[in-house]
Amino acid sequence: MAAERRFAWKGTDRHGQAVDGILRAADASAATLALRRQGILATRVQAVRAAPGKAITRKDIALFTRQLSTMMAAGVPLLHAFDIAGKGHAKPAVTELMRDLRHDIEAGSSLQQAFRQFPLLFDELYCKLLAAGEQAGIVQDLLARLATHQEKAIALRRQVRGALMYPLVIVLVAIAVTAIIMSVVVPAFRQVFDSFGAPLPLPTLLVMDLSAFVVRYWLALLAALVLACLLLHLAWRRWPALRRNTQLRALRLPVFGPLLRKAAIARWTRTLAAMFAAGVPLLDSLGLVGAASGHAQYQEATTRIEREIRAGGSLALAMEHSGVFPPLLTQLALIGEESGALDAMLSRAADIIEADIDATVATLSALLEPALMVVLGVLVGSLVIALYLPIFKLGAVI
């Protein structure tokens, strides 16, 4: 099937009125035929180039979802809401997306059918919740839930990434400082030491040999580093077994493992609560919930939970048998099943876990900052001491 492109068209309708718009089709002939079926005689059909600008992000989608929900709650007509959302955005790509969605809905597509035309922007979870909202007549409420779900997911991802990126940035700074010392500072000291004509201490010799190696092979080292990063990225995308093993090993890390586990559980719980609140059947929800967790262990656990529920078990008992969920979550799920308020209990559990993540990230940042500063100071200080040892010895002789 050929990939669809966007075409801007002008023409006249059945009443002879001039009309124009944008539609998607495989080619210009298909676009003209589609317009003819709508009773429009096209006078011009031209392919539209993609608008320059930044790509659409998760934050853009969450903002649009929140805007659409708010405007529908205020009584703004749906098509007009798309116009307002598109015109009020700074990114041309988002404006084009709003136009495409509007034209699809205006042409007779349902809301979730129009959104399914953009699977890279609106995933299966988004479209399924939207379909449930249309079927139940609560699109506005479902959009508000979707916006809340996306905003919390973005905030959670930002927290976890921030906690993981901080030590990585410090390590990169340490590597950059060391490289500058090795390539600029140490060679200058070498010239001074060569003029001494005296034997140098072992630490100084080691630092100078390492500096000579870095200066001589820096291009090869840089190329090897870039190649290694590219190969790791490719392997991560192509080999699911590698992703699974890496994710499982990451959970065993002494400091970051519990944080990654809590983040996966929070995503899992929040997604299941949203699906259940939308009226999506539990068994239909679990397939999407496992993928939304973003972790192999919880995807596998979700499969086992789904199998046990199909055999007649309860959700809380299946979660407990999986062995990967905390007792608090399973107890709240049990209370929710018994009281008929499973979505509320799961949302409360997600709030508790996310609050725990906030506290963990704050504590982690407070502990890591001095620890990493000490490591960086020891590294740079060791290099400086190794370089100044000959000068100290020379001063003692004098």
PDB file of C-alpha atoms in Angstrom, residues 390-398:
ATOM      1  CA  PRO A 390      58.600  16.404  40.927  1.00  0.00           C
ATOM      2  CA  ILE A 391      58.304  20.115  41.806  1.00  0.00           C
ATOM      3  CA  PHE A 392      57.827  19.230  45.491  1.00  0.00           C
ATOM      4  CA  LYS A 393      60.920  17.029  45.382  1.00  0.00           C
ATOM      5  CA  LEU A 394      62.907  19.754  43.642  1.00  0.00           C
ATOM      6  CA  GLY A 395      61.839  22.240  46.328  1.00  0.00           C
ATOM      7  CA  ALA A 396      62.918  19.838  49.060  1.00  0.00           C
ATOM      8  CA  VAL A 397      66.366  19.425  47.437  1.00  0.00           C
ATOM      9  CA  ILE A 398      66.806  23.180  47.147  1.00  0.00           C
TER      10      ILE A 398
END
